[in-house]
Amino acid sequence: MGCDIDLEVEDGEILSMEGAGCIQGEDYAREEYRNPTRVLPTTVRVKGGVLPYVPVKTAEPIPKGELEAAVEELATVEVEAPIELGDVIVEDIRGTGVAIVATRDLPAAEEEPVAAD
Amino acid sequence: MTESRQAVTGDLDAMRREEHDLVVVGGGPAGLGAAQAAYDEGVDDIVILERDFELGGILQQCVHPGFGLEYFEEELTGPEYAQQFIENVAERGVDIRLDTMVLEVTHDRTVYAVNDEDGVTEIDAEKVILAMGCRERTRDALDIPGSRPAGIFTAGTAQRLINMEGKLPGEKAVILGSGDVGLIMARHMHLEGAEVEAVLEIMPYTGGITRNVVQCLEDFDIPLRTQQTITEIHGNDRVEGVTVQEVDEDFEPIPGTEYEIECDTVLLSVGLIPENELSVDAGVELHSVTGGPIVDETRETNVEDIYACGNVLHVHDVVDWVTEESMIAGRSAARSLQDRVETREEPIEIESTGKLRYVVPDRISTVDPDREEIPLYMRVHAPMEDVFVTLSSGGEELTRTFERRAEPGEMVTLNVDSDTLAELPEPRLELDVVQREEA
């Protein structure tokens, strides 16, 4: 899986590329050089769910430099169960224009959890 | 009084008894894939027994993307991948029992399971598919000296705490082991606000895939230190730090190379072991290298009518291959239930030699006209570049496939087509890896 790609770069311009096994690899290498982006996976707080957190992700990759600030912003978010996979949790994270979406169904807890005796 | 007497003597007549065509032990990706494939092959009396409160297994805590690239041809997170299969089995009306622990599977396929609602249930199953997955090696397996303070977790436990329970296991962590789980947890701990001081790896190379090294460590300047290990853990109530040492080729710590890292948490990501207690009790024979059952190409074990698939069989790198394999098991169990399996007069033994650590399956024992090819999964001992995986029989090379890179952390697959099997010089297949220059 994956391949090692070598880029020859001068003054910020990619002159040549070697080692890519397919066109996706070339595109990836170009993007990884110019503007590396990542899908951010994390979790947000849930009220009244079968679990206290629901996994979420950015619907599209966002610039790598925004990852940490995005996590901080999401630490302040709380949603209410039930949640369905694909539900938009935050419409535009960090002004990137990218939404944060839930990555699973999370049913509401049928009854309030009872503290152990 | 009467009640407690009953409990002690075990009132067997009160036990709930059932009969089913197929019982699947475990509701993770392997169990779900097997149940789905068996149903689609025409079996509708299927029960999945799962000890957790929901289906999906470990995928539910793997909230990072990277799943499904082969099976769905898109990149999903663990829960997204799981949900697809959970919906699939629900649509098919598979009987799903949650919060249900399997206590025993016997060699004649009686399955004992217990839950709050039914008590103990005895299920007489025509076929059993074992899909219990694997668990992580712990500190015990490594014999790391030092005190026994709080703050030492397996990486997977930390993952569950963070992603499902919302608890950060510590503030300053050292991670031992650079397999994919360790790498992903380094990124996760970092993003959740903990400092990750280092990822230590005893081998000269990482056990994880390159993408994870880049996206989990390099992105956040987390150092990866190879050929180093923890030689002591300090702290009384809570971890206060670790002593790290470089190791030589025999993995022995080199005197004089010691240094200390201050931390309150140690995450261990030092390998996965197939979880086969139930299998062994059922009389299933295990492979000395994989730690999982020895199976034929249908994933049937040495115990007739008991199958195994997924990480209980051998640890897979990506869930997509778990799905592929579990579907083989589910389909095979279904065809066998329907008497559609033709056994070979003599099974074809499959052997891995030389630079290969193991191959699954161990033998090919059936003929199946609907099956065009049989995938063989194998692993190499050490990283290699520009190699051919060769398939021979009786010293005669039948086929070879080129691999630009073969690493212990990345399973190699070779598909044997049915035509090749029809005309073997000997009823055995040998697999090896040769360097391109030597070939």
mmCIF file of C-alpha atoms in Angstrom, chain B residues 67-436:
data_model
loop_
_atom_site.group_PDB
_atom_site.id
_atom_site.type_symbol
_atom_site.label_atom_id
_atom_site.label_comp_id
_atom_site.label_asym_id
_atom_site.label_seq_id
_atom_site.Cartn_x
_atom_site.Cartn_y
_atom_site.Cartn_z
ATOM 1 C CA PHE B 67 -11.500 2.097 6.725
ATOM 2 C CA GLY B 68 -13.319 0.766 3.713
ATOM 3 C CA LEU B 69 -10.954 1.896 0.947
ATOM 4 C CA GLU B 70 -10.972 -1.573 -0.589
ATOM 5 C CA TYR B 71 -14.450 -2.805 0.249
ATOM 6 C CA PHE B 72 -16.479 0.389 -0.173
ATOM 7 C CA GLU B 73 -13.899 2.235 -2.288
ATOM 8 C CA GLU B 74 -14.303 5.260 -0.081
ATOM 9 C CA GLU B 75 -12.633 6.302 3.100
ATOM 10 C CA LEU B 76 -14.791 5.760 6.173
ATOM 11 C CA THR B 77 -14.243 5.946 9.913
ATOM 12 C CA GLY B 78 -14.593 2.806 12.025
ATOM 13 C CA PRO B 79 -18.130 3.578 13.251
ATOM 14 C CA GLU B 80 -19.257 4.414 9.702
ATOM 15 C CA TYR B 81 -17.867 1.126 8.416
ATOM 16 C CA ALA B 82 -19.521 -0.768 11.266
ATOM 17 C CA GLN B 83 -22.871 0.915 10.833
ATOM 18 C CA GLN B 84 -23.142 -0.214 7.237
ATOM 19 C CA PHE B 85 -22.859 -3.863 8.292
ATOM 20 C CA ILE B 86 -25.056 -3.395 11.363
ATOM 21 C CA GLU B 87 -27.793 -2.112 9.050
ATOM 22 C CA ASN B 88 -27.180 -4.962 6.629
ATOM 23 C CA VAL B 89 -27.696 -7.690 9.238
ATOM 24 C CA ALA B 90 -30.688 -5.859 10.725
ATOM 25 C CA GLU B 91 -32.353 -5.682 7.286
ATOM 26 C CA ARG B 92 -31.831 -9.407 6.876
ATOM 27 C CA GLY B 93 -33.588 -10.154 10.141
ATOM 28 C CA VAL B 94 -30.593 -11.823 11.785
ATOM 29 C CA ASP B 95 -31.290 -12.638 15.456
ATOM 30 C CA ILE B 96 -28.962 -10.394 17.439
ATOM 31 C CA ARG B 97 -28.355 -10.977 21.152
ATOM 32 C CA LEU B 98 -26.471 -8.151 22.851
ATOM 33 C CA ASP B 99 -25.000 -8.093 26.364
ATOM 34 C CA THR B 100 -24.635 -11.820 25.874
ATOM 35 C CA MET B 101 -21.483 -13.658 26.895
ATOM 36 C CA VAL B 102 -20.602 -16.987 25.359
ATOM 37 C CA LEU B 103 -19.334 -19.255 28.120
ATOM 38 C CA GLU B 104 -18.453 -22.324 26.129
ATOM 39 C CA VAL B 105 -18.524 -23.850 22.686
ATOM 40 C CA THR B 106 -18.215 -27.629 22.669
ATOM 41 C CA HIS B 107 -16.608 -29.755 19.950
ATOM 42 C CA ASP B 108 -20.090 -30.950 18.959
ATOM 43 C CA ARG B 109 -21.317 -27.355 18.585
ATOM 44 C CA THR B 110 -23.322 -26.828 21.706
ATOM 45 C CA VAL B 111 -23.002 -23.158 22.576
ATOM 46 C CA TYR B 112 -23.620 -21.941 26.132
ATOM 47 C CA ALA B 113 -24.399 -18.251 26.416
ATOM 48 C CA VAL B 114 -25.590 -16.114 29.283
ATOM 49 C CA ASN B 115 -27.386 -12.787 29.573
ATOM 50 C CA ASP B 116 -29.557 -10.935 32.066
ATOM 51 C CA GLU B 117 -32.804 -11.722 30.370
ATOM 52 C CA ASP B 118 -32.568 -15.415 29.510
ATOM 53 C CA GLY B 119 -30.043 -16.638 32.058
ATOM 54 C CA VAL B 120 -27.995 -19.439 30.530
ATOM 55 C CA THR B 121 -29.080 -20.628 27.106
ATOM 56 C CA GLU B 122 -27.926 -23.869 25.539
ATOM 57 C CA ILE B 123 -27.894 -23.608 21.777
ATOM 58 C CA ASP B 124 -27.567 -26.635 19.573
ATOM 59 C CA ALA B 125 -25.954 -25.202 16.440
ATOM 60 C CA GLU B 126 -25.502 -26.885 13.086
ATOM 61 C CA LYS B 127 -22.595 -24.567 12.316
ATOM 62 C CA VAL B 128 -20.586 -22.232 14.508
ATOM 63 C CA ILE B 129 -18.499 -19.315 13.265
ATOM 64 C CA LEU B 130 -15.919 -18.034 15.724
ATOM 65 C CA ALA B 131 -15.407 -14.279 15.330
ATOM 66 C CA MET B 132 -14.147 -13.137 18.721
ATOM 67 C CA GLY B 133 -11.392 -10.884 17.408
ATOM 68 C CA CYS B 134 -8.175 -10.253 19.265
ATOM 69 C CA ARG B 135 -6.903 -8.464 22.316
ATOM 70 C CA GLU B 136 -3.820 -6.440 23.099
ATOM 71 C CA ARG B 137 -0.679 -7.683 24.710
ATOM 72 C CA THR B 138 -0.218 -6.149 28.144
ATOM 73 C CA ARG B 139 2.694 -5.144 30.322
ATOM 74 C CA ASP B 140 2.732 -8.699 31.633
ATOM 75 C CA ALA B 141 3.682 -10.012 28.218
ATOM 76 C CA LEU B 142 6.747 -7.742 28.144
ATOM 77 C CA ASP B 143 8.008 -8.174 31.692
ATOM 78 C CA ILE B 144 8.868 -4.477 32.070
ATOM 79 C CA PRO B 145 10.459 -4.057 35.485
ATOM 80 C CA GLY B 146 9.498 -1.342 37.948
ATOM 81 C CA SER B 147 6.631 -0.461 40.218
ATOM 82 C CA ARG B 148 2.990 -0.975 39.376
ATOM 83 C CA PRO B 149 1.419 2.463 39.467
ATOM 84 C CA ALA B 150 -1.780 3.673 37.827
ATOM 85 C CA GLY B 151 -1.375 5.210 34.389
ATOM 86 C CA ILE B 152 -0.346 2.189 32.327
ATOM 87 C CA PHE B 153 -2.857 1.371 29.627
ATOM 88 C CA THR B 154 -2.983 -0.598 26.447
ATOM 89 C CA ALA B 155 -3.455 1.801 23.549
ATOM 90 C CA GLY B 156 -6.842 0.289 22.753
ATOM 91 C CA THR B 157 -8.104 0.843 26.279
ATOM 92 C CA ALA B 158 -7.007 4.466 26.055
ATOM 93 C CA GLN B 159 -8.789 4.689 22.716
ATOM 94 C CA ARG B 160 -12.032 3.424 24.202
ATOM 95 C CA LEU B 161 -11.722 5.800 27.171
ATOM 96 C CA ILE B 162 -11.169 8.819 24.946
ATOM 97 C CA ASN B 163 -13.513 8.093 22.062
ATOM 98 C CA MET B 164 -16.427 6.408 23.771
ATOM 99 C CA GLU B 165 -16.297 7.433 27.389
ATOM 100 C CA GLY B 166 -14.839 10.904 27.034
ATOM 101 C CA LYS B 167 -11.988 10.433 29.504
ATOM 102 C CA LEU B 168 -8.416 11.468 28.777
ATOM 103 C CA PRO B 169 -6.141 8.841 30.382
ATOM 104 C CA GLY B 170 -3.335 11.279 31.208
ATOM 105 C CA GLU B 171 -1.560 14.500 30.379
ATOM 106 C CA LYS B 172 1.943 13.472 29.458
ATOM 107 C CA ALA B 173 2.374 10.170 27.699
ATOM 108 C CA VAL B 174 5.018 7.847 26.347
ATOM 109 C CA ILE B 175 3.840 5.292 23.838
ATOM 110 C CA LEU B 176 5.604 1.960 23.544
ATOM 111 C CA GLY B 177 5.139 0.349 20.148
ATOM 112 C CA SER B 178 4.704 1.983 16.759
ATOM 113 C CA GLY B 179 2.074 -0.233 15.169
ATOM 114 C CA ASP B 180 -0.909 1.544 13.706
ATOM 115 C CA VAL B 181 -2.800 1.554 16.999
ATOM 116 C CA GLY B 182 0.131 3.222 18.773
ATOM 117 C CA LEU B 183 0.573 5.806 16.009
ATOM 118 C CA ILE B 184 -3.110 6.693 15.903
ATOM 119 C CA MET B 185 -3.230 7.038 19.663
ATOM 120 C CA ALA B 186 -0.237 9.374 19.556
ATOM 121 C CA ARG B 187 -2.196 11.724 17.300
ATOM 122 C CA HIS B 188 -5.332 11.314 19.344
ATOM 123 C CA MET B 189 -3.705 11.988 22.688
ATOM 124 C CA HIS B 190 -2.043 15.039 21.163
ATOM 125 C CA LEU B 191 -5.240 16.422 19.636
ATOM 126 C CA GLU B 192 -7.141 15.833 22.870
ATOM 127 C CA GLY B 193 -4.658 18.014 24.677
ATOM 128 C CA ALA B 194 -2.106 15.617 26.121
ATOM 129 C CA GLU B 195 1.614 15.877 25.427
ATOM 130 C CA VAL B 196 3.102 12.854 23.719
ATOM 131 C CA GLU B 197 6.779 12.777 24.632
ATOM 132 C CA ALA B 198 7.813 9.973 22.297
ATOM 133 C CA VAL B 199 6.785 6.828 20.512
ATOM 134 C CA LEU B 200 9.321 4.079 21.184
ATOM 135 C CA GLU B 201 9.861 1.107 18.904
ATOM 136 C CA ILE B 202 12.118 -1.827 19.734
ATOM 137 C CA MET B 203 12.496 -2.840 16.062
ATOM 138 C CA PRO B 204 14.644 -0.848 13.637
ATOM 139 C CA TYR B 205 11.486 0.063 11.706
ATOM 140 C CA THR B 206 7.939 1.071 12.501
ATOM 141 C CA GLY B 207 5.220 -1.532 12.673
ATOM 142 C CA GLY B 208 2.679 0.855 11.193
ATOM 143 C CA ILE B 209 1.928 2.007 7.678
ATOM 144 C CA THR B 210 3.810 5.000 6.265
ATOM 145 C CA ARG B 211 0.722 7.163 6.043
ATOM 146 C CA ASN B 212 0.194 6.875 9.768
ATOM 147 C CA VAL B 213 3.805 7.739 10.514
ATOM 148 C CA VAL B 214 3.371 10.930 8.477
ATOM 149 C CA GLN B 215 -0.118 11.921 9.558
ATOM 150 C CA CYS B 216 0.057 10.878 13.205
ATOM 151 C CA LEU B 217 3.640 11.695 14.195
ATOM 152 C CA GLU B 218 5.341 13.980 11.675
ATOM 153 C CA ASP B 219 2.318 16.291 11.438
ATOM 154 C CA PHE B 220 2.631 17.064 15.141
ATOM 155 C CA ASP B 221 6.395 16.739 15.620
ATOM 156 C CA ILE B 222 6.027 13.691 17.840
ATOM 157 C CA PRO B 223 9.362 11.859 17.844
ATOM 158 C CA LEU B 224 9.575 8.194 16.794
ATOM 159 C CA ARG B 225 12.613 6.499 18.341
ATOM 160 C CA THR B 226 13.422 3.111 16.908
ATOM 161 C CA GLN B 227 15.571 0.430 18.532
ATOM 162 C CA GLN B 228 14.631 1.764 21.949
ATOM 163 C CA THR B 229 12.432 0.382 24.688
ATOM 164 C CA ILE B 230 11.215 1.080 28.205
ATOM 165 C CA THR B 231 13.395 -0.728 30.721
ATOM 166 C CA GLU B 232 11.760 0.588 33.863
ATOM 167 C CA ILE B 233 8.555 2.292 34.921
ATOM 168 C CA HIS B 234 8.752 4.674 37.870
ATOM 169 C CA GLY B 235 6.124 5.979 40.278
ATOM 170 C CA ASN B 236 4.114 4.679 43.191
ATOM 171 C CA ASP B 237 0.505 5.820 43.002
ATOM 172 C CA ARG B 238 0.753 7.140 39.490
ATOM 173 C CA VAL B 239 3.376 6.798 36.749
ATOM 174 C CA GLU B 240 6.054 9.462 37.217
ATOM 175 C CA GLY B 241 8.388 8.533 34.423
ATOM 176 C CA VAL B 242 10.133 5.791 32.491
ATOM 177 C CA THR B 243 13.701 4.750 31.821
ATOM 178 C CA VAL B 244 14.397 4.208 28.151
ATOM 179 C CA GLN B 245 17.324 2.307 26.657
ATOM 180 C CA GLU B 246 18.628 1.590 23.184
ATOM 181 C CA VAL B 247 18.671 -2.066 22.214
ATOM 182 C CA ASP B 248 21.090 -4.152 20.145
ATOM 183 C CA GLU B 249 20.207 -6.563 17.316
ATOM 184 C CA ASP B 250 19.080 -9.155 19.851
ATOM 185 C CA PHE B 251 16.782 -6.560 21.453
ATOM 186 C CA GLU B 252 18.983 -6.538 24.549
ATOM 187 C CA PRO B 253 19.251 -3.126 26.264
ATOM 188 C CA ILE B 254 22.665 -1.500 25.700
ATOM 189 C CA PRO B 255 24.246 -0.432 29.011
ATOM 190 C CA GLY B 256 25.057 3.254 29.228
ATOM 191 C CA THR B 257 22.308 4.373 26.856
ATOM 192 C CA GLU B 258 19.710 4.928 29.605
ATOM 193 C CA TYR B 259 17.762 8.152 29.766
ATOM 194 C CA GLU B 260 14.637 9.201 31.652
ATOM 195 C CA ILE B 261 11.378 10.594 30.339
ATOM 196 C CA GLU B 262 9.006 12.274 32.749
ATOM 197 C CA CYS B 263 5.394 11.284 32.111
ATOM 198 C CA ASP B 264 2.190 10.310 33.913
ATOM 199 C CA THR B 265 0.973 7.802 31.364
ATOM 200 C CA VAL B 266 2.393 4.860 29.442
ATOM 201 C CA LEU B 267 0.444 3.489 26.514
ATOM 202 C CA LEU B 268 1.380 0.010 25.369
ATOM 203 C CA SER B 269 0.834 -0.839 21.753
ATOM 204 C CA VAL B 270 2.870 -3.982 21.526
ATOM 205 C CA GLY B 271 0.888 -6.375 19.472
ATOM 206 C CA LEU B 272 -2.402 -8.159 19.215
ATOM 207 C CA ILE B 273 -3.226 -11.736 20.113
ATOM 208 C CA PRO B 274 -6.188 -13.642 18.672
ATOM 209 C CA GLU B 275 -8.646 -14.350 21.465
ATOM 210 C CA ASN B 276 -9.053 -18.119 21.351
ATOM 211 C CA GLU B 277 -9.980 -19.388 24.814
ATOM 212 C CA LEU B 278 -13.369 -20.572 23.551
ATOM 213 C CA SER B 279 -11.784 -22.149 20.486
ATOM 214 C CA VAL B 280 -9.250 -24.149 22.498
ATOM 215 C CA ASP B 281 -11.954 -25.498 24.800
ATOM 216 C CA ALA B 282 -13.858 -26.622 21.724
ATOM 217 C CA GLY B 283 -10.827 -28.627 20.616
ATOM 218 C CA VAL B 284 -9.738 -26.222 17.883
ATOM 219 C CA GLU B 285 -6.080 -26.550 17.001
ATOM 220 C CA LEU B 286 -4.096 -23.288 16.926
ATOM 221 C CA HIS B 287 -1.283 -22.191 14.593
ATOM 222 C CA SER B 288 2.021 -21.625 16.376
ATOM 223 C CA VAL B 289 2.756 -18.364 14.518
ATOM 224 C CA THR B 290 -0.624 -16.675 14.077
ATOM 225 C CA GLY B 291 -2.056 -17.772 17.431
ATOM 226 C CA GLY B 292 -5.329 -18.411 15.598
ATOM 227 C CA PRO B 293 -7.003 -21.615 14.448
ATOM 228 C CA ILE B 294 -5.519 -23.697 11.655
ATOM 229 C CA VAL B 295 -8.102 -23.563 8.884
ATOM 230 C CA ASP B 296 -8.709 -24.683 5.334
ATOM 231 C CA GLU B 297 -9.700 -22.306 2.549
ATOM 232 C CA THR B 298 -13.347 -22.326 3.664
ATOM 233 C CA ARG B 299 -12.153 -21.198 7.125
ATOM 234 C CA GLU B 300 -13.260 -24.462 8.680
ATOM 235 C CA THR B 301 -11.112 -25.486 11.660
ATOM 236 C CA ASN B 302 -9.971 -29.006 12.515
ATOM 237 C CA VAL B 303 -13.272 -29.377 14.410
ATOM 238 C CA GLU B 304 -15.933 -30.200 11.853
ATOM 239 C CA ASP B 305 -18.594 -27.488 11.385
ATOM 240 C CA ILE B 306 -16.691 -24.897 13.423
ATOM 241 C CA TYR B 307 -15.317 -22.005 11.360
ATOM 242 C CA ALA B 308 -13.167 -19.012 12.286
ATOM 243 C CA CYS B 309 -12.615 -15.643 10.635
ATOM 244 C CA GLY B 310 -11.278 -12.168 11.251
ATOM 245 C CA ASN B 311 -8.757 -11.307 13.927
ATOM 246 C CA VAL B 312 -9.514 -14.431 15.933
ATOM 247 C CA LEU B 313 -7.923 -16.290 13.018
ATOM 248 C CA HIS B 314 -4.946 -14.020 12.366
ATOM 249 C CA VAL B 315 -4.453 -10.325 12.968
ATOM 250 C CA HIS B 316 -5.357 -8.289 9.885
ATOM 251 C CA ASP B 317 -4.009 -4.845 8.969
ATOM 252 C CA VAL B 318 -7.231 -3.485 7.550
ATOM 253 C CA VAL B 319 -10.836 -4.316 8.299
ATOM 254 C CA ASP B 320 -11.650 -4.665 4.608
ATOM 255 C CA TRP B 321 -9.727 -7.945 4.583
ATOM 256 C CA VAL B 322 -11.547 -9.068 7.723
ATOM 257 C CA THR B 323 -14.767 -8.522 5.815
ATOM 258 C CA GLU B 324 -13.495 -10.375 2.773
ATOM 259 C CA GLU B 325 -12.404 -13.301 4.911
ATOM 260 C CA SER B 326 -15.514 -13.401 7.062
ATOM 261 C CA MET B 327 -17.622 -13.515 3.938
ATOM 262 C CA ILE B 328 -15.664 -16.569 2.823
ATOM 263 C CA ALA B 329 -16.432 -18.212 6.183
ATOM 264 C CA GLY B 330 -20.114 -17.234 6.118
ATOM 265 C CA ARG B 331 -20.608 -18.374 2.548
ATOM 266 C CA SER B 332 -18.767 -21.644 3.194
ATOM 267 C CA ALA B 333 -20.751 -22.460 6.324
ATOM 268 C CA ALA B 334 -23.954 -21.791 4.397
ATOM 269 C CA ARG B 335 -22.958 -23.989 1.457
ATOM 270 C CA SER B 336 -21.976 -26.739 3.839
ATOM 271 C CA LEU B 337 -25.371 -26.498 5.574
ATOM 272 C CA GLN B 338 -26.955 -26.932 2.152
ATOM 273 C CA ASP B 339 -24.714 -29.930 1.333
ATOM 274 C CA ARG B 340 -23.135 -28.029 -1.505
ATOM 275 C CA VAL B 341 -19.533 -28.725 -0.549
ATOM 276 C CA GLU B 342 -17.440 -31.231 -2.410
ATOM 277 C CA THR B 343 -14.477 -32.458 -0.404
ATOM 278 C CA ARG B 344 -11.194 -33.194 -2.185
ATOM 279 C CA GLU B 345 -9.931 -36.749 -2.053
ATOM 280 C CA GLU B 346 -6.671 -35.401 -0.764
ATOM 281 C CA PRO B 347 -6.343 -31.884 0.669
ATOM 282 C CA ILE B 348 -3.715 -29.593 -0.859
ATOM 283 C CA GLU B 349 -1.303 -28.581 1.895
ATOM 284 C CA ILE B 350 -0.074 -24.984 1.797
ATOM 285 C CA GLU B 351 3.275 -24.140 3.252
ATOM 286 C CA SER B 352 5.156 -20.899 3.731
ATOM 287 C CA THR B 353 8.912 -21.170 3.604
ATOM 288 C CA GLY B 354 12.032 -19.021 3.673
ATOM 289 C CA LYS B 355 11.220 -15.383 4.148
ATOM 290 C CA LEU B 356 7.547 -15.860 4.932
ATOM 291 C CA ARG B 357 6.308 -16.049 8.506
ATOM 292 C CA TYR B 358 2.976 -17.666 7.816
ATOM 293 C CA VAL B 359 0.213 -18.218 5.331
ATOM 294 C CA VAL B 360 -3.536 -18.529 5.843
ATOM 295 C CA PRO B 361 -5.206 -20.858 4.970
ATOM 296 C CA ASP B 362 -3.202 -23.940 5.838
ATOM 297 C CA ARG B 363 -4.776 -26.235 3.245
ATOM 298 C CA ILE B 364 -7.320 -26.401 0.458
ATOM 299 C CA SER B 365 -9.736 -29.229 1.091
ATOM 300 C CA THR B 366 -12.767 -28.612 -1.100
ATOM 301 C CA VAL B 367 -13.666 -28.198 -4.756
ATOM 302 C CA ASP B 368 -16.064 -25.384 -5.509
ATOM 303 C CA PRO B 369 -17.116 -24.813 -9.137
ATOM 304 C CA ASP B 370 -18.434 -21.338 -8.266
ATOM 305 C CA ARG B 371 -15.104 -20.252 -6.880
ATOM 306 C CA GLU B 372 -12.737 -18.765 -9.414
ATOM 307 C CA GLU B 373 -9.829 -18.070 -7.131
ATOM 308 C CA ILE B 374 -8.651 -18.563 -3.585
ATOM 309 C CA PRO B 375 -6.862 -15.733 -1.789
ATOM 310 C CA LEU B 376 -3.817 -16.696 0.265
ATOM 311 C CA TYR B 377 -2.808 -14.241 2.987
ATOM 312 C CA MET B 378 0.781 -14.119 4.187
ATOM 313 C CA ARG B 379 3.333 -12.071 6.065
ATOM 314 C CA VAL B 380 7.085 -11.655 5.664
ATOM 315 C CA HIS B 381 9.583 -11.778 8.544
ATOM 316 C CA ALA B 382 11.354 -8.486 7.781
ATOM 317 C CA PRO B 383 10.932 -5.567 5.370
ATOM 318 C CA MET B 384 11.973 -6.291 1.765
ATOM 319 C CA GLU B 385 11.930 -4.343 -1.470
ATOM 320 C CA ASP B 386 11.508 -5.414 -5.079
ATOM 321 C CA VAL B 387 10.478 -8.985 -4.433
ATOM 322 C CA PHE B 388 8.499 -11.725 -6.087
ATOM 323 C CA VAL B 389 6.058 -13.830 -4.122
ATOM 324 C CA THR B 390 6.382 -17.272 -5.665
ATOM 325 C CA LEU B 391 3.909 -20.104 -5.671
ATOM 326 C CA SER B 392 5.348 -23.548 -6.364
ATOM 327 C CA SER B 393 4.322 -27.150 -6.186
ATOM 328 C CA GLY B 394 6.758 -30.035 -6.046
ATOM 329 C CA GLY B 395 9.629 -27.715 -6.920
ATOM 330 C CA GLU B 396 7.884 -26.377 -10.013
ATOM 331 C CA GLU B 397 7.081 -22.676 -9.976
ATOM 332 C CA LEU B 398 3.462 -22.051 -10.932
ATOM 333 C CA THR B 399 3.114 -18.320 -10.637
ATOM 334 C CA ARG B 400 4.730 -15.242 -9.149
ATOM 335 C CA THR B 401 3.605 -11.744 -8.325
ATOM 336 C CA PHE B 402 5.796 -8.698 -7.950
ATOM 337 C CA GLU B 403 5.707 -6.595 -4.796
ATOM 338 C CA ARG B 404 7.598 -3.327 -4.673
ATOM 339 C CA ARG B 405 7.615 -3.501 -0.915
ATOM 340 C CA ALA B 406 6.799 -6.243 1.555
ATOM 341 C CA GLU B 407 6.725 -5.436 5.236
ATOM 342 C CA PRO B 408 5.787 -7.433 8.322
ATOM 343 C CA GLY B 409 3.091 -4.851 9.023
ATOM 344 C CA GLU B 410 1.439 -5.245 5.642
ATOM 345 C CA MET B 411 -0.170 -8.516 4.708
ATOM 346 C CA VAL B 412 0.599 -9.831 1.224
ATOM 347 C CA THR B 413 -2.176 -11.463 -0.782
ATOM 348 C CA LEU B 414 -1.789 -13.891 -3.641
ATOM 349 C CA ASN B 415 -4.796 -15.279 -5.459
ATOM 350 C CA VAL B 416 -4.600 -18.819 -6.789
ATOM 351 C CA ASP B 417 -7.056 -19.530 -9.536
ATOM 352 C CA SER B 418 -8.985 -22.773 -9.584
ATOM 353 C CA ASP B 419 -7.480 -23.852 -12.932
ATOM 354 C CA THR B 420 -4.016 -23.858 -11.386
ATOM 355 C CA LEU B 421 -5.225 -26.149 -8.614
ATOM 356 C CA ALA B 422 -6.663 -28.615 -11.089
ATOM 357 C CA GLU B 423 -3.270 -29.679 -12.401
ATOM 358 C CA LEU B 424 -0.772 -29.626 -9.567
ATOM 359 C CA PRO B 425 2.252 -31.942 -9.788
ATOM 360 C CA GLU B 426 1.839 -32.680 -6.071
ATOM 361 C CA PRO B 427 -0.985 -32.017 -3.607
ATOM 362 C CA ARG B 428 0.951 -29.216 -1.980
ATOM 363 C CA LEU B 429 1.669 -25.550 -2.540
ATOM 364 C CA GLU B 430 4.789 -23.755 -1.380
ATOM 365 C CA LEU B 431 4.991 -20.009 -1.001
ATOM 366 C CA ASP B 432 8.156 -18.002 -0.694
ATOM 367 C CA VAL B 433 9.533 -14.550 -1.373
ATOM 368 C CA VAL B 434 12.588 -13.976 -3.524
ATOM 369 C CA GLN B 435 14.540 -10.838 -4.220
ATOM 370 C CA ARG B 436 14.179 -9.647 -7.822
#
